[in-house]
Amino acid sequence: MHPRSGAALLFDIDGTLADTDPLHLEAFNRTFEPYGHHFDKARFALELQGKANEAIARRFVPDLSPEQQMAVMAGKEQLFRDLAGTEIHAVPGLFELLDLADASGLPMAAVTNAPRANASLILDGLCIRDRFRALVIGDELAHGKPHPLPYLEGLRLLGADAGLSVAFEDSRTGIASATGAGLRTIGIRTSLAHPDMIAAGASMSADRYDDEALLRFIAAIVERLEVVASS
């Protein structure tokens, strides 16, 4: 089936395609405990989740030089990759939704603030790299999330219209980026609760991709496109 004109699905990676947040939490704690910081799940969701490494380093190791800060963050990311090597699991229902998108002619992009090595590890670990027409890395752009640029770039690469497309996110930072780009956003509740996601700007939230309300949301988009195509 040909891609449907203007419509697309855009996904964050960490905590959205795969429930990797517990691994990031462990890696952050191992990395920052020597500097006097410890994070529980709530603090992780508020202060770390979805944020760019440069911003995290400036906040939590401000006395280090920029080069030393990024060395600390590089060590954290390597530790995450070591932990994730055998522990990557898709959010339930993901593969079925990807199949639905392909069958409906909806192109997809992955949009992340994670380093490219992390993104590749997760996409390859789930064997879904080829499902995405575009991969956008926030650190490789002039601005990462929460700036809208990563999602605007994803839309550009897909030739998609924000008003016809949907983003999936798990963090406040990511929701701000997606909604700032004009996308309706569905929150995936791997870390944040429903009220937090709605307060951040999500249109709805779900624990998993086979949630009935989520599937109805996507089916309504496909139905509207079919009406437009036949008119």
N, CA, C and O of each residue as an XYZ file, in Angstrom:
924
protein
N       0.853     -1.197      0.000
C       0.000      0.000      0.000
C       0.888      1.247      0.000
O       1.899      1.293      0.701
N       0.513      2.240     -0.775
C       1.293      3.464     -0.831
C       1.148      4.258      0.470
O       0.090      4.224      1.098
N       2.216      4.983      0.884
C       2.106      5.813      2.073
C       0.951      6.799      1.946
O       0.712      7.362      0.877
N       0.254      6.995      3.027
C      -0.895      7.900      3.018
C      -0.382      9.336      3.087
O       0.404      9.689      3.966
N      -0.830     10.137      2.165
C      -0.314     11.488      2.011
C      -0.435     12.291      3.295
O      -1.530     12.525      3.807
N       0.719     12.706      3.800
C       0.743     13.626      4.925
C       0.733     13.015      6.303
O       1.129     13.687      7.255
N       0.303     11.778      6.467
C       0.168     11.186      7.789
C       1.377     10.318      8.124
O       1.949      9.677      7.242
N       1.766     10.297      9.403
C       2.905      9.491      9.831
C       2.804      9.229     11.331
O       2.052      9.892     12.045
N       3.573      8.255     11.786
C       3.725      7.974     13.212
C       5.189      8.198     13.568
O       6.086      7.722     12.871
N       5.425      8.930     14.664
C       6.789      9.228     15.113
C       6.946      8.755     16.550
O       6.102      9.041     17.399
N       8.019      8.036     16.820
C       8.223      7.405     18.119
C       9.520      7.867     18.770
O      10.571      7.888     18.130
N       9.441      8.233     20.031
C      10.639      8.267     20.856
C      11.150      6.832     20.974
O      10.438      5.898     20.606
N      12.363      6.640     21.478
C      12.925      5.288     21.573
C      12.953      4.800     23.021
O      12.223      3.875     23.378
N      13.795      5.419     23.855
C      13.928      4.969     25.251
C      12.628      5.165     26.011
O      12.089      6.270     26.051
N      12.124      4.095     26.615
C      10.907      4.183     27.410
C       9.644      4.234     26.585
O       8.544      4.243     27.138
N       9.780      4.268     25.258
C       8.621      4.358     24.374
C       8.536      3.136     23.470
O       7.499      2.474     23.425
N       9.609      2.829     22.752
C       9.662      1.568     22.020
C      10.035      0.417     22.951
O       9.476     -0.677     22.859
N      10.968      0.672     23.833
C      11.424     -0.333     24.794
C      11.426      0.280     26.188
O      11.699      1.469     26.352
N      11.120     -0.539     27.187
C      11.070     -0.042     28.562
C      12.473     -0.083     29.158
O      12.806     -0.966     29.949
N      13.282      0.890     28.762
C      14.688      0.937     29.166
C      14.942      1.854     30.355
O      16.075      1.947     30.827
N      13.917      2.529     30.843
C      14.136      3.506     31.911
C      14.783      2.902     33.162
O      15.649      3.553     33.745
N      14.412      1.692     33.609
C      15.098      1.129     34.778
C      16.605      0.952     34.563
O      17.387      1.092     35.503
N      17.007      0.647     33.342
C      18.430      0.490     33.047
C      19.134      1.840     33.061
O      20.254      1.956     33.560
N      18.477      2.862     32.514
C      19.059      4.207     32.581
C      19.166      4.668     34.029
O      20.169      5.270     34.411
N      18.154      4.397     34.837
C      18.192      4.801     36.247
C      19.392      4.171     36.948
O      20.106      4.847     37.689
N      19.611      2.890     36.718
C      20.766      2.230     37.337
C      22.069      2.825     36.840
O      22.992      3.041     37.626
N      22.156      3.091     35.552
C      23.384      3.666     35.001
C      23.634      5.074     35.537
O      24.774      5.421     35.843
N      22.587      5.886     35.653
C      22.753      7.223     36.222
C      23.224      7.146     37.674
O      24.117      7.892     38.078
N      22.634      6.257     38.450
C      23.028      6.165     39.852
C      24.475      5.709     40.010
O      25.204      6.247     40.843
N      24.892      4.739     39.231
C      26.288      4.303     39.304
C      27.235      5.427     38.892
O      28.330      5.562     39.438
N      26.803      6.223     37.933
C      27.652      7.301     37.415
C      27.735      8.483     38.353
O      28.814      9.039     38.557
N      26.600      8.880     38.933
C      26.554     10.126     39.694
C      26.687      9.958     41.202
O      26.862     10.952     41.907
N      26.610      8.741     41.719
C      26.782      8.573     43.171
C      28.147      9.067     43.655
O      28.213      9.628     44.749
N      29.245      8.890     42.900
C      30.526      9.474     43.351
C      30.498     10.998     43.456
O      31.354     11.588     44.115
N      29.523     11.638     42.812
C      29.397     13.091     42.858
C      28.309     13.533     43.842
O      27.941     14.707     43.883
N      27.795     12.581     44.636
C      26.834     12.918     45.683
C      25.386     12.918     45.267
O      24.553     13.471     45.985
N      25.040     12.314     44.121
C      23.659     12.305     43.650
C      23.109     10.883     43.619
O      23.791      9.947     43.201
N      21.866     10.738     44.068
C      21.150      9.474     43.952
C      19.732      9.779     43.483
O      19.115     10.744     43.935
N      19.224      8.957     42.581
C      17.931      9.197     41.970
C      16.998      8.024     42.227
O      17.350      6.869     41.990
N      15.790      8.340     42.720
C      14.740      7.326     42.727
C      13.930      7.493     41.450
O      14.237      8.361     40.632
N      12.904      6.676     41.269
C      12.145      6.703     40.016
C      11.493      8.061     39.785
O      11.474      8.562     38.660
N      10.952      8.663     40.861
C      10.264      9.948     40.705
C      11.245     11.053     40.321
O      10.946     11.878     39.458
N      12.414     11.069     40.959
C      13.401     12.105     40.641
C      13.956     11.888     39.232
O      14.189     12.850     38.501
N      14.164     10.645     38.856
C      14.604     10.341     37.492
C      13.631     10.901     36.473
O      14.043     11.546     35.508
N      12.332     10.659     36.678
C      11.317     11.116     35.721
C      11.275     12.631     35.629
O      11.003     13.176     34.559
N      11.538     13.318     36.729
C      11.437     14.776     36.757
C      12.706     15.463     36.259
O      12.626     16.480     35.570
N      13.889     14.913     36.604
C      15.129     15.647     36.395
C      16.049     15.075     35.314
O      16.962     15.762     34.857
N      15.822     13.838     34.905
C      16.731     13.210     33.949
C      16.051     12.718     32.681
O      16.603     12.841     31.588
N      14.877     12.172     32.823
C      14.226     11.462     31.730
C      14.031     12.348     30.504
O      13.411     13.409     30.586
N      14.563     11.904     29.369
C      14.369     12.596     28.108
C      15.258     13.800     27.877
O      15.213     14.398     26.802
N      16.068     14.174     28.866
C      16.884     15.382     28.729
C      18.194     15.079     28.011
O      18.695     13.956     28.056
N      18.736     16.088     27.355
C      19.992     15.933     26.633
C      21.147     15.781     27.611
O      21.128     16.347     28.704
N      22.160     15.006     27.206
C      23.294     14.748     28.090
C      24.032     16.016     28.499
O      24.487     16.128     29.637
N      24.153     16.963     27.590
C      24.861     18.199     27.945
C      24.141     18.928     29.070
O      24.782     19.427     29.994
N      22.823     18.994     29.001
C      22.050     19.671     30.047
C      22.166     18.921     31.373
O      22.288     19.548     32.425
N      22.130     17.608     31.337
C      22.273     16.805     32.559
C      23.637     17.038     33.188
O      23.737     17.247     34.397
N      24.677     17.004     32.384
C      26.030     17.187     32.908
C      26.215     18.575     33.508
O      26.808     18.720     34.577
N      25.711     19.592     32.821
C      25.849     20.960     33.355
C      25.184     21.077     34.721
O      25.673     21.805     35.585
N      24.088     20.377     34.923
C      23.365     20.492     36.190
C      24.023     19.700     37.312
O      24.138     20.195     38.433
N      24.456     18.475     37.022
C      24.856     17.582     38.108
C      26.360     17.462     38.318
O      26.790     16.988     39.370
N      27.168     17.874     37.353
C      28.618     17.944     37.575
C      29.129     19.296     37.064
O      29.991     19.347     36.187
N      28.590     20.392     37.618
C      28.896     21.722     37.092
C      30.347     22.145     37.295
O      30.832     23.031     36.591
N      31.051     21.525     38.252
C      32.422     21.946     38.527
C      33.438     21.344     37.558
O      34.608     21.726     37.570
N      33.002     20.414     36.726
C      33.901     19.814     35.748
C      33.949     20.665     34.481
O      33.025     21.425     34.192
N      35.029     20.526     33.744
C      35.124     21.209     32.454
C      34.132     20.570     31.484
O      33.694     19.441     31.703
N      33.777     21.280     30.417
C      32.864     20.672     29.435
C      33.366     19.329     28.906
O      32.577     18.409     28.690
N      34.680     19.219     28.698
C      35.229     17.953     28.205
C      35.076     16.857     29.248
O      34.736     15.723     28.910
N      35.322     17.181     30.510
C      35.166     16.200     31.578
C      33.696     15.817     31.759
O      33.380     14.652     32.002
N      32.806     16.797     31.641
C      31.378     16.512     31.750
C      30.943     15.487     30.712
O      30.241     14.527     31.032
N      31.362     15.693     29.472
C      30.935     14.782     28.419
C      31.608     13.420     28.550
O      31.059     12.412     28.107
N      32.801     13.385     29.159
C      33.437     12.098     29.425
C      32.629     11.319     30.462
O      32.472     10.104     30.346
N      32.117     12.020     31.473
C      31.261     11.371     32.467
C      30.014     10.804     31.795
O      29.614      9.673     32.068
N      29.406     11.593     30.919
C      28.190     11.138     30.263
C      28.470     10.000     29.280
O      27.644      9.101     29.119
N      29.619     10.037     28.632
C      29.980      8.933     27.743
C      30.124      7.635     28.535
O      29.727      6.567     28.070
N      30.698      7.740     29.743
C      30.802      6.563     30.599
C      29.435      6.050     31.016
O      29.202      4.842     31.066
N      28.531      6.979     31.315
C      27.166      6.564     31.674
C      26.505      5.835     30.517
O      25.872      4.799     30.721
N      26.640      6.353     29.317
C      25.991      5.723     28.167
C      26.601      4.357     27.863
O      25.887      3.434     27.472
N      27.910      4.222     28.039
C      28.520      2.906     27.834
C      28.011      1.923     28.882
O      27.754      0.759     28.575
N      27.867      2.390     30.114
C      27.326      1.527     31.166
C      25.902      1.106     30.824
O      25.539     -0.057     31.002
N      25.091      2.047     30.332
C      23.736      1.685     29.898
C      23.779      0.621     28.817
O      23.036     -0.358     28.885
N      24.637      0.795     27.822
C      24.701     -0.189     26.737
C      25.137     -1.556     27.251
O      24.668     -2.585     26.766
N      26.040     -1.564     28.240
C      26.451     -2.833     28.834
C      25.266     -3.510     29.522
O      25.071     -4.718     29.395
N      24.478     -2.716     30.253
C      23.318     -3.261     30.962
C      22.233     -3.718     29.986
O      21.552     -4.717     30.214
N      22.090     -2.963     28.897
C      20.997     -3.226     27.960
C      21.300     -4.345     26.978
O      20.407     -4.803     26.265
N      22.537     -4.785     26.933
C      22.934     -5.761     25.934
C      22.060     -6.998     25.886
O      21.844     -7.565     24.815
N      21.557     -7.421     27.026
C      20.716     -8.629     27.063
C      19.356     -8.359     27.700
O      18.640     -9.301     28.040
N      18.991     -7.096     27.866
C      17.777     -6.778     28.617
C      16.869     -5.783     27.897
O      16.256     -4.935     28.546
N      16.772     -5.868     26.591
C      15.906     -4.958     25.849
C      14.595     -5.668     25.535
O      14.576     -6.711     24.880
N      13.507     -5.086     26.012
C      12.194     -5.673     25.804
C      11.244     -4.610     25.259
O      11.174     -3.502     25.791
N      10.520     -4.948     24.206
C       9.575     -4.012     23.602
C       8.412     -3.755     24.547
O       8.002     -4.639     25.299
N       7.887     -2.541     24.504
C       6.636     -2.250     25.200
C       5.555     -3.146     24.580
O       5.462     -3.230     23.355
N       4.748     -3.809     25.395
C       3.745     -4.744     24.853
C       2.855     -4.108     23.786
O       2.409     -2.969     23.918
N       2.616     -4.873     22.739
C       1.760     -4.410     21.646
C       2.487     -3.645     20.565
O       1.885     -3.294     19.550
N       3.794     -3.371     20.759
C       4.525     -2.551     19.785
C       4.529     -3.176     18.400
O       4.211     -2.505     17.418
N       4.883     -4.442     18.308
C       5.029     -5.058     16.991
C       3.705     -5.074     16.235
O       3.674     -4.893     15.017
N       2.626     -5.289     16.954
C       1.311     -5.276     16.316
C       0.969     -3.896     15.774
O       0.389     -3.776     14.695
N       1.330     -2.842     16.526
C       1.069     -1.488     16.037
C       1.927     -1.173     14.817
O       1.456     -0.543     13.871
N       3.184     -1.610     14.836
C       4.037     -1.393     13.669
C       3.474     -2.111     12.445
O       3.510     -1.575     11.337
N       2.957     -3.316     12.642
C       2.327     -4.043     11.531
C       1.110     -3.283     11.004
O       0.893     -3.193      9.796
N       0.323     -2.739     11.933
C      -0.860     -1.968     11.537
C      -0.455     -0.743     10.732
O      -1.083     -0.424      9.723
N       0.591     -0.057     11.174
C       1.057      1.135     10.461
C       1.517      0.777      9.052
O       1.190      1.469      8.088
N       2.277     -0.309      8.941
C       2.739     -0.731      7.614
C       1.566     -1.084      6.711
O       1.534     -0.700      5.541
N       0.602     -1.819      7.263
C      -0.553     -2.234      6.463
C      -1.408     -1.050      6.037
O      -2.070     -1.091      4.999
N      -1.388      0.017      6.852
C      -2.192      1.206      6.566
C      -1.442      2.243      5.754
O      -1.997      3.289      5.420
N      -0.188      1.965      5.433
C       0.602      2.904      4.644
C       1.051      4.124      5.400
O       1.224      5.192      4.814
N       1.248      3.979      6.722
C       1.699      5.101      7.545
C       3.211      4.997      7.751
O       3.664      4.089      8.448
N       4.002      5.894      7.169
C       5.452      5.853      7.390
C       5.778      6.220      8.830
O       5.018      6.922      9.498
N       6.934      5.727      9.300
C       7.302      5.923     10.698
C       8.727      6.437     10.828
O       9.594      6.138     10.007
N       8.948      7.218     11.883
C      10.278      7.712     12.218
C      10.522      7.500     13.696
O       9.586      7.499     14.495
N      11.779      7.321     14.057
C      12.198      7.282     15.458
C      12.928      8.589     15.750
O      13.801      9.005     14.989
N      12.565      9.230     16.852
C      13.076     10.564     17.182
C      13.545     10.539     18.632
O      12.739     10.323     19.536
N      14.835     10.756     18.865
C      15.378     10.547     20.200
C      16.436     11.574     20.571
O      17.087     12.153     19.701
N      16.601     11.793     21.862
C      17.725     12.563     22.388
C      18.915     11.661     22.707
O      19.991     12.156     23.041
N      18.735     10.353     22.610
C      19.796      9.410     22.964
C      20.925      9.462     21.935
O      20.693      9.825     20.782
N      22.137      9.106     22.340
C      23.228      8.997     21.366
C      22.899      7.964     20.293
O      22.120      7.041     20.531
N      23.487      8.117     19.126
C      23.197      7.205     18.023
C      23.520      5.750     18.395
O      22.806      4.832     17.990
N      24.586      5.547     19.157
C      24.941      4.175     19.544
C      23.843      3.536     20.382
O      23.551      2.351     20.217
N      23.231      4.305     21.281
C      22.132      3.776     22.086
C      20.915      3.471     21.218
O      20.298      2.414     21.341
N      20.581      4.416     20.338
C      19.433      4.214     19.458
C      19.614      2.965     18.613
O      18.686      2.170     18.461
N      20.820      2.793     18.059
C      21.090      1.621     17.236
C      20.986      0.344     18.052
O      20.447     -0.654     17.574
N      21.495      0.363     19.276
C      21.428     -0.815     20.132
C      19.986     -1.255     20.359
O      19.676     -2.444     20.286
N      19.108     -0.299     20.632
C      17.713     -0.638     20.919
C      16.986     -1.072     19.653
O      16.295     -2.091     19.658
N      17.130     -0.316     18.574
C      16.442     -0.671     17.339
C      16.902     -2.026     16.814
O      16.090     -2.828     16.351
N      18.210     -2.279     16.889
C      18.725     -3.566     16.428
C      18.352     -4.682     17.396
O      18.066     -5.805     16.981
N      18.357     -4.364     18.704
C      17.988     -5.374     19.688
C      16.554     -5.831     19.544
O      16.240     -6.991     19.810
N      15.680     -4.931     19.127
C      14.275     -5.277     18.890
C      14.018     -5.746     17.457
O      12.909     -6.158     17.117
N      15.079     -5.676     16.608
C      14.980     -6.076     15.190
C      13.923     -5.246     14.451
O      13.129     -5.782     13.677
N      13.925     -3.932     14.699
C      12.914     -3.079     14.064
C      13.531     -1.889     13.334
O      12.803     -0.986     12.922
N      14.842     -1.863     13.164
C      15.462     -0.710     12.519
C      14.843     -0.439     11.149
O      14.602      0.715     10.792
N      14.585     -1.499     10.383
C      14.094     -1.294      9.022
C      12.622     -0.908      8.964
O      12.088     -0.658      7.883
N      11.962     -0.856     10.122
C      10.558     -0.420     10.124
C      10.451      1.099     10.042
O       9.381      1.631      9.749
N      11.559      1.799     10.302
C      11.535      3.260     10.384
C      12.215      3.871      9.169
O      13.358      3.545      8.846
N      11.498      4.753      8.511
C      12.029      5.413      7.325
C      13.078      6.452      7.702
O      13.943      6.775      6.888
N      13.014      6.976      8.913
C      13.969      7.997      9.345
C      14.324      7.785     10.807
O      13.503      7.319     11.597
N      15.556      8.132     11.158
C      16.030      8.125     12.539
C      16.619      9.497     12.817
O      17.576      9.912     12.162
N      16.050     10.201     13.787
C      16.495     11.555     14.136
C      17.164     11.514     15.506
O      16.574     11.053     16.483
N      18.403     12.001     15.566
C      19.181     12.046     16.804
C      19.277     13.496     17.251
O      19.884     14.321     16.568
N      18.681     13.809     18.394
C      18.634     15.193     18.855
C      19.993     15.835     19.021
O      20.161     17.019     18.728
N      20.984     15.053     19.499
C      22.320     15.601     19.722
C      23.011     16.000     18.429
O      23.999     16.735     18.457
N      22.507     15.527     17.295
C      23.126     15.844     16.016
C      22.471     17.045     15.338
O      22.842     17.421     14.226
N      21.494     17.640     16.017
C      20.812     18.824     15.504
C      21.239     20.053     16.289
O      21.921     19.943     17.307
N      20.840     21.205     15.819
C      21.147     22.444     16.541
C      20.470     22.472     17.899
O      20.991     23.076     18.836
N      19.314     21.827     18.021
C      18.583     21.752     19.283
C      18.000     20.354     19.446
O      17.464     19.788     18.493
N      18.104     19.793     20.657
C      17.434     18.550     20.970
C      16.124     18.826     21.683
O      15.743     19.979     21.883
N      15.439     17.760     22.065
C      14.232     17.919     22.879
C      14.615     18.606     24.195
O      15.684     18.312     24.731
N      13.789     19.509     24.738
C      12.375     19.762     24.470
C      12.081     20.720     23.310
O      10.920     21.036     23.054
N      13.106     21.177     22.616
C      12.870     22.020     21.434
C      12.100     21.202     20.396
O      12.301     19.991     20.307
N      11.229     21.828     19.614
C      10.464     21.084     18.599
C      11.295     20.558     17.432
O      10.812     19.722     16.669
N      12.531     21.028     17.277
C      13.310     20.719     16.082
C      13.422     19.222     15.779
O      13.266     18.849     14.616
N      13.682     18.345     16.748
C      13.796     16.927     16.379
C      12.541     16.379     15.710
O      12.643     15.630     14.739
N      11.364     16.737     16.210
C      10.143     16.247     15.584
C       9.854     16.967     14.267
O       9.314     16.365     13.339
N      10.202     18.224     14.181
C      10.064     18.919     12.902
C      10.952     18.270     11.847
O      10.561     18.149     10.686
N      12.143     17.856     12.255
C      13.039     17.177     11.325
C      12.476     15.815     10.921
O      12.564     15.428      9.756
N      11.897     15.085     11.879
C      11.271     13.822     11.547
C      10.143     13.989     10.545
O      10.030     13.209      9.600
N       9.312     14.998     10.746
C       8.230     15.276      9.807
C       8.785     15.629      8.429
O       8.257     15.191      7.407
N       9.845     16.418      8.411
C      10.440     16.812      7.126
C      10.957     15.593      6.374
O      10.724     15.455      5.173
N      11.654     14.715      7.072
C      12.233     13.540      6.414
C      11.160     12.591      5.882
O      11.367     11.902      4.884
N      10.019     12.565      6.558
C       8.919     11.703      6.105
C       8.010     12.388      5.096
O       7.169     11.735      4.477
N       8.168     13.686      4.925
C       7.248     14.437      4.082
C       5.855     14.462      4.677
O       4.863     14.397      3.951
N       5.775     14.554      6.003
C       4.501     14.411      6.715
C       3.995     15.746      7.234
O       4.750     16.706      7.390
N       2.697     15.777      7.495
C       1.995     16.944      8.020
C       1.742     16.719      9.507
O       1.148     15.711      9.890
N       2.188     17.649     10.343
C       2.003     17.506     11.785
C       0.536     17.334     12.152
O       0.214     16.577     13.068
N      -0.352     18.022     11.454
C      -1.767     17.963     11.777
C      -2.409     16.622     11.504
O      -3.492     16.340     12.018
N      -1.754     15.777     10.694
C      -2.282     14.460     10.358
C      -1.515     13.333     11.049
O      -1.846     12.160     10.879
N      -0.501     13.686     11.823
C       0.426     12.696     12.361
C       0.349     12.600     13.879
O      -0.252     13.451     14.536
N       0.962     11.558     14.426
C       0.909     11.285     15.860
C       2.308     10.934     16.353
O       3.057     10.226     15.680
N       2.649     11.437     17.535
C       3.898     11.079     18.200
C       3.596     10.230     19.430
O       2.533     10.343     20.040
N       4.555      9.382     19.777
C       4.474      8.562     20.988
C       5.673      8.909     21.849
O       6.812      8.861     21.384
N       5.419      9.262     23.112
C       6.472      9.736     24.009
C       6.242      9.214     25.424
O       5.131      8.828     25.786
N       7.319      9.210     26.218
C       7.190      8.767     27.607
C       7.646      9.811     28.606
O       7.514      9.594     29.811
N       8.181     10.944     28.148
C       8.741     11.933     29.070
C       8.126     13.310     28.860
O       7.566     13.598     27.802
N       8.235     14.149     29.873
C       7.770     15.530     29.754
C       8.538     16.260     28.665
O       7.959     17.004     27.874
N       9.858     16.038     28.632
C      10.700     16.682     27.626
C      10.268     16.305     26.223
O      10.168     17.161     25.343
N      10.010     15.008     26.016
C       9.609     14.545     24.698
C       8.237     15.041     24.296
O       8.020     15.418     23.145
N       7.297     15.043     25.250
C       5.953     15.543     24.958
C       6.013     17.017     24.572
O       5.322     17.451     23.651
N       6.843     17.787     25.282
C       6.986     19.208     24.946
C       7.526     19.378     23.534
O       7.073     20.256     22.799
N       8.490     18.546     23.148
C       9.066     18.624     21.814
C       8.030     18.287     20.751
O       7.893     19.004     19.760
N       7.304     17.194     20.960
C       6.333     16.746     19.959
C       5.166     17.713     19.823
O       4.773     18.063     18.710
N       4.614     18.144     20.947
C       3.474     19.060     20.869
C       3.910     20.420     20.335
O       3.145     21.103     19.654
N       5.154     20.810     20.652
C       5.671     22.060     20.111
C       5.799     22.032     18.599
O       5.751     23.070     17.941
N       5.964     20.813     18.047
C       6.023     20.655     16.595
C       4.639     20.514     15.981
O       4.510     20.336     14.770
N       3.598     20.595     16.817
C       2.232     20.535     16.311
C       1.638     19.147     16.246
O       0.582     18.956     15.642
N       2.300     18.165     16.862
C       1.838     16.785     16.808
C       0.920     16.449     17.971
O       1.183     16.828     19.113
N      -0.157     15.738     17.675
C      -0.902     15.101     18.751
C      -0.014     14.008     19.323
O       0.633     13.273     18.578
N       0.017     13.903     20.636
C       0.985     13.021     21.274
C       0.302     12.063     22.230
O      -0.532     12.462     23.043
N       0.668     10.794     22.122
C       0.179      9.758     23.026
C       1.302      9.407     23.995
O       2.391      9.018     23.574
N       1.039      9.543     25.273
C       2.025      9.209     26.283
C       2.023      7.718     26.566
O       0.964      7.109     26.714
N       3.206      7.132     26.640
C       3.361      5.725     27.005
C       3.840      5.674     28.453
O       4.913      6.178     28.784
N       3.027      5.057     29.310
C       3.226      5.179     30.756
C       4.244      4.173     31.302
O       3.907      3.354     32.157
N       5.480      4.230     30.815
C       6.518      3.393     31.401
C       7.107      4.032     32.652
O       7.655      3.328     33.501
N       7.005      5.342     32.780
C       7.535      6.037     33.963
C       6.555      7.049     34.539
O       6.381      7.112     35.756
N       5.918      7.836     33.693
C       5.015      8.879     34.159
C       3.584      8.362     34.263
O       3.172      7.475     33.515
N       2.835      8.934     35.202
C       1.420      8.605     35.351
C       0.588      9.430     34.376
O       1.051     10.437     33.841
N      -0.645      8.988     34.156
C      -1.539      9.662     33.214
C      -1.688     11.159     33.498
O      -1.560     11.950     32.564
N      -1.953     11.592     34.744
C      -2.125     13.035     34.973
C      -0.889     13.849     34.592
O      -1.007     14.969     34.096
N       0.314     13.274     34.830
C       1.547     13.982     34.478
C       1.652     14.164     32.967
O       2.083     15.214     32.489
N       1.258     13.145     32.227
C       1.358     13.221     30.772
C       0.353     14.207     30.186
O       0.676     14.970     29.276
N      -0.851     14.182     30.710
C      -1.859     15.129     30.230
C      -1.439     16.557     30.574
O      -1.602     17.469     29.763
N      -0.899     16.749     31.777
C      -0.430     18.077     32.177
C       0.706     18.559     31.278
O       0.847     19.757     31.035
N       1.515     17.618     30.785
C       2.627     17.978     29.905
C       2.182     18.280     28.485
O       2.945     18.845     27.702
N       0.938     17.904     28.141
C       0.411     18.223     26.827
C      -0.007     17.035     25.982
O      -0.439     17.218     24.844
N       0.109     15.805     26.513
C      -0.301     14.637     25.741
C      -1.811     14.633     25.524
O      -2.564     15.105     26.376
N      -2.250     14.103     24.388
C      -3.679     14.001     24.100
C      -4.331     12.872     24.875
O      -5.503     12.956     25.244
N      -3.564     11.809     25.123
C      -4.035     10.667     25.884
C      -2.807      9.883     26.331
O      -1.685     10.232     25.963
N      -3.002      8.826     27.123
C      -1.883      7.981     27.515
C      -2.342      6.538     27.596
O      -3.534      6.244     27.684
N      -1.355      5.641     27.563
C      -1.645      4.211     27.611
C      -0.451      3.477     28.202
O       0.684      3.947     28.117
N      -0.717      2.318     28.801
C       0.356      1.488     29.338
C       1.059      0.697     28.247
O       2.229      0.340     28.383
N       0.338      0.424     27.162
C       0.843     -0.466     26.116
C       0.178     -0.118     24.787
O      -0.825      0.594     24.751
N       0.747     -0.627     23.698
C       0.280     -0.237     22.373
C      -0.988     -0.957     21.930
O      -1.640     -0.524     20.980
N      -1.346     -2.042     22.598
C      -2.603     -2.700     22.249
C      -3.760     -2.223     23.114
O      -4.811     -2.863     23.164
N      -3.564     -1.099     23.793
C      -4.642     -0.458     24.531
C      -5.775     -0.099     23.561
O      -5.527      0.468     22.497
N      -7.002     -0.428     23.927
C      -8.124     -0.236     23.014
C      -8.324      1.222     22.631
O      -8.615      1.521     21.472
N      -8.172      2.136     23.589
C      -8.357      3.558     23.282
C      -7.281      4.051     22.316
O      -7.563      4.841     21.416
N      -6.048      3.581     22.506
C      -4.956      3.967     21.604
C      -5.240      3.470     20.186
O      -5.077      4.214     19.219
N      -5.661      2.221     20.067
C      -5.943      1.667     18.736
C      -7.109      2.382     18.066
O      -7.105      2.583     16.851
N      -8.111      2.768     18.861
C      -9.220      3.538     18.289
C      -8.731      4.888     17.790
O      -9.182      5.365     16.748
N      -7.817      5.505     18.520
C      -7.240      6.791     18.144
C      -6.553      6.674     16.786
O      -6.761      7.515     15.912
N      -5.736      5.639     16.603
C      -5.033      5.444     15.341
C      -6.005      5.067     14.230
O      -5.867      5.538     13.101
N      -7.001      4.211     14.544
C      -7.986      3.806     13.533
C      -8.772      4.999     13.024
O      -9.119      5.053     11.844
N      -9.061      5.967     13.906
C      -9.796      7.158     13.484
C      -8.982      7.970     12.488
O      -9.541      8.554     11.560
N      -7.658      8.013     12.676
C      -6.798      8.734     11.731
C      -6.833      8.055     10.375
O      -6.978      8.713      9.345
N      -6.700      6.730     10.377
C      -6.726      5.982      9.123
C      -8.060      6.167      8.422
O      -8.106      6.334      7.203
N      -9.141      6.137      9.183
C     -10.468      6.297      8.593
C     -10.636      7.664      7.956
O     -11.193      7.778      6.864
N     -10.158      8.706      8.631
C     -10.259     10.050      8.054
C      -9.463     10.150      6.761
O      -9.906     10.781      5.802
N      -8.296      9.532      6.733
C      -7.484      9.561      5.518
C      -8.170      8.818      4.372
O      -8.086      9.244      3.220
N      -8.840      7.723      4.679
C      -9.546      6.986      3.657
C     -10.706      7.814      3.082
O     -10.982      7.762      1.883
N     -11.370      8.567      3.946
C     -12.452      9.430      3.491
C     -11.910     10.504      2.566
O     -12.494     10.791      1.521
N     -10.767     11.108      2.965
C     -10.154     12.153      2.137
C      -9.727     11.577      0.790
O      -9.931     12.196     -0.254
N      -9.119     10.359      0.829
C      -8.616      9.755     -0.393
C      -9.734      9.409     -1.376
O      -9.530      9.422     -2.590
N     -10.912      9.101     -0.844
C     -12.012      8.689     -1.705
C     -12.888      9.847     -2.172
O     -13.771      9.674     -3.012
N     -12.630     11.041     -1.611
C     -13.479     12.191     -1.951
C     -12.971     12.906     -3.196
O     -13.564     13.895     -3.625
